CSV table of C-alpha atoms in Angstrom, one decimal:
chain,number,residue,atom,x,y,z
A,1,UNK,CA,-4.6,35.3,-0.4
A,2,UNK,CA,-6.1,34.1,-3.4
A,3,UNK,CA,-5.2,30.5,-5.3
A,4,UNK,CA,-3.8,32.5,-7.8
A,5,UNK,CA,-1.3,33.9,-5.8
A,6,UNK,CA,-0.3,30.7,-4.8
A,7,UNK,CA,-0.4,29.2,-8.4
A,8,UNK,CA,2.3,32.5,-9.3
A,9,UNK,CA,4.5,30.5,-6.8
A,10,UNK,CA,4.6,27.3,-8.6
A,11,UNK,CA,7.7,26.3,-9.9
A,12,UNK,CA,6.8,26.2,-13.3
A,13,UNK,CA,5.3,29.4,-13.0
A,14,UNK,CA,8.0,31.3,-12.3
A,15,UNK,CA,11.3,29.6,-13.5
A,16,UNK,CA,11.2,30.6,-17.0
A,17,UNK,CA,11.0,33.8,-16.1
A,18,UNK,CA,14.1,33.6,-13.8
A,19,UNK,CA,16.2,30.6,-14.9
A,20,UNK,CA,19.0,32.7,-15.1
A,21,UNK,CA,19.2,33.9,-11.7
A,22,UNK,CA,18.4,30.4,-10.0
A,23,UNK,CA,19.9,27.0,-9.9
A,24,UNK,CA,19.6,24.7,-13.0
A,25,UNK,CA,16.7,22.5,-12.6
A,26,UNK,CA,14.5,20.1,-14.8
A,27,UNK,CA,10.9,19.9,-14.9
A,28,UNK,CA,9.0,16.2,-14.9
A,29,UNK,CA,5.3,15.9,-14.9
A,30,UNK,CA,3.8,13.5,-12.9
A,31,UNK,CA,0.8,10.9,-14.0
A,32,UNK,CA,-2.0,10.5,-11.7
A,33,UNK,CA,-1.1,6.8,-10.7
A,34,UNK,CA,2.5,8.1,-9.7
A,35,UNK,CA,0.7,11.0,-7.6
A,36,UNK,CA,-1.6,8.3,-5.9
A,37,UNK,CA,1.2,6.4,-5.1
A,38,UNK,CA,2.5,9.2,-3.2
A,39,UNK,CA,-1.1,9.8,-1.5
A,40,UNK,CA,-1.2,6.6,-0.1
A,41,UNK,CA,0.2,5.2,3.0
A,42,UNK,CA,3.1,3.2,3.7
A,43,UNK,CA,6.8,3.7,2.0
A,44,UNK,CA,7.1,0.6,-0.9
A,45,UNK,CA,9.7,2.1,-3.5
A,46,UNK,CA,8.7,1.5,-6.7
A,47,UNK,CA,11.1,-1.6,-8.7
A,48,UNK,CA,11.6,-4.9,-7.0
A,49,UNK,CA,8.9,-6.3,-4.3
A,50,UNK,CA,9.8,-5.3,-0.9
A,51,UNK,CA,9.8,-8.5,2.0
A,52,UNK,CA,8.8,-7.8,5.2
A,53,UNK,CA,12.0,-8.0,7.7
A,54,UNK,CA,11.5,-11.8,9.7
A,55,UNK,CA,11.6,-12.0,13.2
A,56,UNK,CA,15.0,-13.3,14.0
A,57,UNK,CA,14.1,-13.7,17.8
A,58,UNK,CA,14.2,-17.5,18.8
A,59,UNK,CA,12.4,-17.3,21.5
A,60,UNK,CA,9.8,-15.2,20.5
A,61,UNK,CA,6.0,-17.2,20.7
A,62,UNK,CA,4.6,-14.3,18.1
A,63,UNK,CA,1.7,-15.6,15.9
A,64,UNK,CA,1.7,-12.8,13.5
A,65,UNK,CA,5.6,-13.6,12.8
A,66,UNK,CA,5.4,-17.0,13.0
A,67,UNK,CA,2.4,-17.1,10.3
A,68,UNK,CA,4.6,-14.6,8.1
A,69,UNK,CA,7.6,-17.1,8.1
A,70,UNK,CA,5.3,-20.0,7.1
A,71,UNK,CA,3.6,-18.4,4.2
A,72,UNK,CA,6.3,-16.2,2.1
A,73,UNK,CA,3.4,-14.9,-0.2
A,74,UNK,CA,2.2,-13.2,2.6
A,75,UNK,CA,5.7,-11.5,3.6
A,76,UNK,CA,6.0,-9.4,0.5
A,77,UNK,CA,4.7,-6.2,-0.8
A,78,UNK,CA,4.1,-5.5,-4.4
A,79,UNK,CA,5.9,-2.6,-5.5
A,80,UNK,CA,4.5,-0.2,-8.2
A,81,UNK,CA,6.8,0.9,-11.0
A,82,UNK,CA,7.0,4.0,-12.8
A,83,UNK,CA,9.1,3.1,-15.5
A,84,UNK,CA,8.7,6.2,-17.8
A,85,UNK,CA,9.3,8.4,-14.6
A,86,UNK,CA,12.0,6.4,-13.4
A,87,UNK,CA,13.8,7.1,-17.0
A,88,UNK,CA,13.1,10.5,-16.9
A,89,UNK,CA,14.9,11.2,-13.5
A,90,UNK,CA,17.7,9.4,-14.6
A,91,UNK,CA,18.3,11.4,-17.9
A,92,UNK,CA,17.5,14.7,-15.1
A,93,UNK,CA,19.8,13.5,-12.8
A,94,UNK,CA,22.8,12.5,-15.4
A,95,UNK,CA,22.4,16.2,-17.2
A,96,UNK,CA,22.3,18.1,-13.8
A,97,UNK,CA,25.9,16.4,-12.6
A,98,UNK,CA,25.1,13.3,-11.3
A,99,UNK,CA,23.6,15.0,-7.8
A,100,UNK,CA,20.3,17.1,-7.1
A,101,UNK,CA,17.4,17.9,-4.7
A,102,UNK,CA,13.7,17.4,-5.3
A,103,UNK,CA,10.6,19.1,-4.5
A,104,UNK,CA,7.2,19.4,-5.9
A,105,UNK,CA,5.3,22.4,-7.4
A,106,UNK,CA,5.9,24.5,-4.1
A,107,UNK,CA,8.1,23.0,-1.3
A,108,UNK,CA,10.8,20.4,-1.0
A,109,UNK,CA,10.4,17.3,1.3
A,110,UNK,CA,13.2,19.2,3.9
A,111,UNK,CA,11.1,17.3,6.8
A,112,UNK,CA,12.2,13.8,5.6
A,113,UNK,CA,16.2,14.7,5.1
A,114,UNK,CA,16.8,12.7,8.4
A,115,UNK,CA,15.9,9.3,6.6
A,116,UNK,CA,18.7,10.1,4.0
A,117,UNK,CA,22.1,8.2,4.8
A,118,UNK,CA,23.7,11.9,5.4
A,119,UNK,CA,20.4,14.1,6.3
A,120,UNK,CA,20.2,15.9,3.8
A,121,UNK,CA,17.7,16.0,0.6
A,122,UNK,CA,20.8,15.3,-1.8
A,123,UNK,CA,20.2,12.5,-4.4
A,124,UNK,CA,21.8,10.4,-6.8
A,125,UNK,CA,19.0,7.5,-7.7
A,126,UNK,CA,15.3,7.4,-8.4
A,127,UNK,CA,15.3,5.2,-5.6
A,128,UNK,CA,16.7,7.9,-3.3
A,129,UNK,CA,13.5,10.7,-4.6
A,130,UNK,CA,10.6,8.5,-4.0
A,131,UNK,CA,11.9,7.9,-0.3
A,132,UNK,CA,12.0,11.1,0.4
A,133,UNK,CA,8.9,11.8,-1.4
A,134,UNK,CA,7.2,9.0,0.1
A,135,UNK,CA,8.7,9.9,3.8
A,136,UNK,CA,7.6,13.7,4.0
A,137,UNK,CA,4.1,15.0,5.4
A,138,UNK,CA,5.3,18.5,3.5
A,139,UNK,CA,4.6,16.5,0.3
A,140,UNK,CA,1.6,14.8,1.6
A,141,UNK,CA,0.1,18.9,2.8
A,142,UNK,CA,1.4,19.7,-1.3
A,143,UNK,CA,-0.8,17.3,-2.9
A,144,UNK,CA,-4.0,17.3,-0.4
A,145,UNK,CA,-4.3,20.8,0.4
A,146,UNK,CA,-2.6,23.3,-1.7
A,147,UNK,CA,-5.6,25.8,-1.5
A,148,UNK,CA,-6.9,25.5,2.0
A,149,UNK,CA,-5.2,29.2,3.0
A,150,UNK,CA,-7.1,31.0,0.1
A,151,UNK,CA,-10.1,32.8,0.6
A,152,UNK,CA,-11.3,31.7,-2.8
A,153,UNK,CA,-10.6,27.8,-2.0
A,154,UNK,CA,-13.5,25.1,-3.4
A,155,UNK,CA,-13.4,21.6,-3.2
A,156,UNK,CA,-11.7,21.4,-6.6
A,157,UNK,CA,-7.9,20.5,-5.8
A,158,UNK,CA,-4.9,21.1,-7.9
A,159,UNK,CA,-4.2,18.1,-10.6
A,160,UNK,CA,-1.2,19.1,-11.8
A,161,UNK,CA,1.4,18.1,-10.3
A,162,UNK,CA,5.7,18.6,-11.1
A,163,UNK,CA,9.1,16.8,-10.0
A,164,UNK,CA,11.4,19.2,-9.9
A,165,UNK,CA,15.3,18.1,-9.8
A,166,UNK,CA,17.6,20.8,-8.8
A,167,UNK,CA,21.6,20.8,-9.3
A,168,UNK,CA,22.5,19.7,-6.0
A,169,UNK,CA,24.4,23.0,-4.4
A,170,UNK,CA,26.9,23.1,-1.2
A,171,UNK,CA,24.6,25.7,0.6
A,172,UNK,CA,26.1,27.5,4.1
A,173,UNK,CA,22.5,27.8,5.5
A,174,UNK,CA,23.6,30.6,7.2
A,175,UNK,CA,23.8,32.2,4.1
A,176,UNK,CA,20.0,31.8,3.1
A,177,UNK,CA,17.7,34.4,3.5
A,178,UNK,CA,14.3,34.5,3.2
A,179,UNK,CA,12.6,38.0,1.8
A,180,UNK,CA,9.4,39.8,2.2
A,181,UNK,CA,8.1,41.8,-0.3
A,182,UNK,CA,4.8,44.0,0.1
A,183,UNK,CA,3.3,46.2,-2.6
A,184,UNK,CA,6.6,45.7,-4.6
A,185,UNK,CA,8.6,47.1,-1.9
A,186,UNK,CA,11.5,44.8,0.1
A,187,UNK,CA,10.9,45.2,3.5
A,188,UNK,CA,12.3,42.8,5.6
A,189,UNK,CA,15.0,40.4,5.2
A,190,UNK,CA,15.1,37.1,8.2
A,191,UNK,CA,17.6,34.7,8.9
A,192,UNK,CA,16.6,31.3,6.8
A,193,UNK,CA,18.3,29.0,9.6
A,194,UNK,CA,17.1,29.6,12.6
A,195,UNK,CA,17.9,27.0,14.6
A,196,UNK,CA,21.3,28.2,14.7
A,197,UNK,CA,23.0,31.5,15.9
A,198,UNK,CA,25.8,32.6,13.9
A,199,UNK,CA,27.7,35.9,15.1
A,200,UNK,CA,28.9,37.1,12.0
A,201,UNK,CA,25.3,37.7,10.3
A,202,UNK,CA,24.5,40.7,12.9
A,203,UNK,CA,28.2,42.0,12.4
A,204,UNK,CA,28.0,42.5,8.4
A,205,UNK,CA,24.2,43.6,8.3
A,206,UNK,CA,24.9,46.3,6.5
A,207,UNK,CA,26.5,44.3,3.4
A,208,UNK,CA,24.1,41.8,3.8
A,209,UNK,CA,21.2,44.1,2.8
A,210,UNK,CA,22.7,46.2,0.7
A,211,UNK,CA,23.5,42.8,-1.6
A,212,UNK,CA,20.1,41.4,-1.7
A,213,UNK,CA,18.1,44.8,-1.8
A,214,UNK,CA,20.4,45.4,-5.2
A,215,UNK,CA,19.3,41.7,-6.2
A,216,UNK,CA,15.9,42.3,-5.8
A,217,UNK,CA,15.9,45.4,-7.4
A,218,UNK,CA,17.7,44.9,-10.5
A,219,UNK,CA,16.6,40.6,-11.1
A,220,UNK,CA,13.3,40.5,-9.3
A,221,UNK,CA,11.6,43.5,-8.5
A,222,UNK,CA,8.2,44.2,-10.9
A,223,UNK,CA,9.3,40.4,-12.6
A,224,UNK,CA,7.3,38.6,-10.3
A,225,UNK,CA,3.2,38.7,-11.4
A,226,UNK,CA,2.1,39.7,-7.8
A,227,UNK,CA,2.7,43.4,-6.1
A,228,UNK,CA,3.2,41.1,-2.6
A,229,UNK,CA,5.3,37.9,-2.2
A,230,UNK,CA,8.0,36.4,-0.3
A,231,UNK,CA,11.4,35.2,-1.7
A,232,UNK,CA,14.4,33.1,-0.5
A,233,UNK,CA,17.4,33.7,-1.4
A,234,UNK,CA,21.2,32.6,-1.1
A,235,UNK,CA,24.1,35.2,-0.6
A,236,UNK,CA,27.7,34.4,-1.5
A,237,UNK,CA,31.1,36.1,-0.5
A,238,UNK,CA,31.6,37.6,-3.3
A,239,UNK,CA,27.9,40.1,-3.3
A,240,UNK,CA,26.5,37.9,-5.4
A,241,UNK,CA,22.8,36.3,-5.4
A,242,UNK,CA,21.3,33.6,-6.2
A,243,UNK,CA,17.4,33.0,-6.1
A,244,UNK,CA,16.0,30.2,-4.2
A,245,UNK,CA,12.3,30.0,-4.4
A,246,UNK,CA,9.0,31.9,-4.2
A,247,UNK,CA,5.9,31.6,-1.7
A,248,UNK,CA,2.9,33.2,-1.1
A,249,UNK,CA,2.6,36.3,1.2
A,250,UNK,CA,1.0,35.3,4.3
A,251,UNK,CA,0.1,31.8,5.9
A,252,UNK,CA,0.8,29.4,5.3
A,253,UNK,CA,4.7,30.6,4.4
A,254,UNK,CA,6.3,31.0,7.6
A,255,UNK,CA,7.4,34.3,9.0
A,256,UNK,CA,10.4,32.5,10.5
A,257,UNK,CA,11.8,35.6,13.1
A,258,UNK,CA,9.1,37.9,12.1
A,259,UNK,CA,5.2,37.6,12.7
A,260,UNK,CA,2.9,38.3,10.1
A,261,UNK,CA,1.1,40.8,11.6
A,262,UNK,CA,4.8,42.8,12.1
A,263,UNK,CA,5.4,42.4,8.6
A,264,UNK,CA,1.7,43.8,7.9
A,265,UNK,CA,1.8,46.8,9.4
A,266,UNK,CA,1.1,49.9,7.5
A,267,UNK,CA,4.6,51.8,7.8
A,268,UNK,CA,7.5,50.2,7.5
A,269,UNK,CA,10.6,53.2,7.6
A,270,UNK,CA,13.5,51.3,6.8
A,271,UNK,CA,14.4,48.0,5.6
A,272,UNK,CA,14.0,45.2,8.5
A,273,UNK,CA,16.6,42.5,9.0
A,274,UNK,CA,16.4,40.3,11.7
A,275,UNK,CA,18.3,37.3,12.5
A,276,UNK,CA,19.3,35.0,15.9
A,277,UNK,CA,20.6,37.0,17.9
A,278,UNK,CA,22.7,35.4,20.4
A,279,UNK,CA,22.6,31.0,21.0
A,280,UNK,CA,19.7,32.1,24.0
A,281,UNK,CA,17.5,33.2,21.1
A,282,UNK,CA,18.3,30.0,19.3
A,283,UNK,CA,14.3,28.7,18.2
A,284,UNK,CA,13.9,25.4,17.4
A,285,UNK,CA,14.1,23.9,13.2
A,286,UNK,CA,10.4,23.7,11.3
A,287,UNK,CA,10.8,19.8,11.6
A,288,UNK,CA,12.0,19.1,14.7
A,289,UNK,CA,9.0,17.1,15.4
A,290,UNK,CA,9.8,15.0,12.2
A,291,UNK,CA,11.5,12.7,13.7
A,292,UNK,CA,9.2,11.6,16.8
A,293,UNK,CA,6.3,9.3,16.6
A,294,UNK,CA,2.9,11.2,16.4
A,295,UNK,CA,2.0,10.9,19.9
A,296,UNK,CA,4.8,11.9,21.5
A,297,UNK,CA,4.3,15.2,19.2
A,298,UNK,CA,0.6,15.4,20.3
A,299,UNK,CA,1.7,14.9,24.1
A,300,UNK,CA,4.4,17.4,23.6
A,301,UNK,CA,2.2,20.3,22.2
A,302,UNK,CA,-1.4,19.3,24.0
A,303,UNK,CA,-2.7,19.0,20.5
A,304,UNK,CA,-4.3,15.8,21.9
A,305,UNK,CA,-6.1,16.4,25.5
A,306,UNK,CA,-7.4,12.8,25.4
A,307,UNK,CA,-4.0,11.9,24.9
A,308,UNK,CA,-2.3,14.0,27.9
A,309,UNK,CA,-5.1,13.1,30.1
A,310,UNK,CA,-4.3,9.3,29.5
A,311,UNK,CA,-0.8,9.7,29.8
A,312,UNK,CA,-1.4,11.6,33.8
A,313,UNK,CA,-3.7,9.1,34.5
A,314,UNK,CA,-1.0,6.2,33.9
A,315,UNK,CA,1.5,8.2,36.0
A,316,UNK,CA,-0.8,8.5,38.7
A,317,UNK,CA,-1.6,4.9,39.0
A,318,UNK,CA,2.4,4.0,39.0
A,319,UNK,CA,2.8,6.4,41.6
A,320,UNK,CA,0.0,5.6,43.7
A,321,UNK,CA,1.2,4.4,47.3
A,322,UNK,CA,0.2,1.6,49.1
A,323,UNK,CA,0.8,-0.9,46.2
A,324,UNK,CA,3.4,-3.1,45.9
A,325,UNK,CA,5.4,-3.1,43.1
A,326,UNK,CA,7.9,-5.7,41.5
A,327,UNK,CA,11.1,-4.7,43.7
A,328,UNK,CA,8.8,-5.3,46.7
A,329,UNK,CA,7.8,-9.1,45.6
């Protein structure tokens, strides 16, 4: 994969060319202090300063706290504002119906939905955007390493950086699909959502393909700049289509029920569709670790061994016999 293969998937890139076949969105360039702000750490919305929650625990004998409460100056965090942004998104969000979903260049911030008051990415304020923004690691992997998958990738990082505000849509996610295309031929087609089984999918197969493979071939096919790419797509009732997105074809896009290396092999006979196959085959969501602090994720995975190797060496010592323990006092 080279970076402009990945440049082909930006949104800008490609929705001019397909506006008509996708959701209605708006476009907002972002300055480089607003794309700092993003970069660094800590989740201080933009507008009015943000005061640090006070300890409301009476007995508490905290220093840290009890310095906080004495010296207000020290209790609140400047917040940066964006006021030309902040007008821009309100204009986007008035003219799309008053609801949409964000995303940069190439992804949307779908691992921060669960800090949204109904999980989802749906928003109605600037206020609403920057916390998702500022709450997703997908965003923070957007504008730190865009390129690190290409074989061509330098040191110089891409500067040019997009809001994009999408009409928000009531989307069955069973009804997503996402598409693989290779030297300009469909040849597999996976269940989007697949952290859920859903029995109907395997029982209308047939239908299923037959509508996107006529979607692809008379609104996509030999549109799109490169011969190999993957797609996402959303099906409705009625046979009808509706574009999604585009991402590169191979890693770091993920396979979801298919493995690269499936989807690379040299003969492919027939059209491949694939989806959960019963609720034992059900695989866990791309951000189920979102939620959990980072060590539990690195003890969970052994992506720490330091980490792992603390944690036995605590359970040994609470287990170890011959020492008393509080019960026995």
């Amino acid at each position: 994969m080279k970076q402009q293969h990945v440049e082909n998937c930006n949104f800008s890139s490609w929705y001019p060319r397909f506006k008509n076949v996708t959701i209605r969105s708006k476009i907002i360039p972002l300055s480089k202090e607003f794309v700092d702000y993003l970069k660094t750490d800590g989740v201080v919305l933009p507008g009015k300063p943000s005061s640090l929650p006070r300890h409301e625990d009476d007995e508490s004998d905290s220093e840290e706290w009890q310095n906080l409460e004495e010296d207000p100056e020290q209790a609140t965090v400047e917040a940066p504002e964006f006021n030309d942004i902040d007008t821009k998104i309100k204009e986007a969000i008035q003219e799309l119906g008053g609801e949409v979903f964000p995303k940069l260049n190439w992804s949307a911030p779908r691992d921060a939905s669960w800090i949204s008051h109904d999980n989802t990415l749906r928003c109605k304020s600037p206020g609403d955007i920057y916390l998702l923004l500022k709450s997703s690691d997908t965003i923070d992997r957007v504008l730190c390493d865009a390129f690190i998958h290409c074989e061509d990738n330098s040191t110089q990082t891409h500067d040019s950086f997009e809001l994009i505000l999408r009409k928000w849509q009531n989307i069955y996610p069973a009804m997503e699909f996402r598409c693989f295309v290779r030297n300009n031929e469909l040849v597999a087609i996976s269940q989007r959502d697949i952290s859920n089984y859903y029995h109907f999918l395997a029982e209308n197969e047939d239908e299923i393909c037959a509508d996107i493979l006529n979607f692809y071939e008379s609104k996509i096919a030999e549109k799109f700049p490169d011969t190999s790419y993957v797609f996402d797509v959303y099906k409705y009732a009625d046979q009808k289509c509706t574009l999604i997105d585009f991402s590169p074809y191979g890693v770091p896009t993920n396979p979801l029920l298919f493995t690269w290396s499936e989807l690379d092999t040299e003969v492919v006979p027939d059209l491949l569709f694939k989806v959960v196959p019963s609720a034992i085959g059900v695989q866990p969501g791309p951000f189920a670790c979102s939620r959990l602090p980072q060590d539990m994720v690195d003890l969970t995975s052994g992506a720490d061994v330091n980490k792992l190797v603390d944690f036995l060496n605590v359970g040994n010592l609470i287990r170890r016999p011959g020492e008393a323990s509080d019960d026995d006092s």
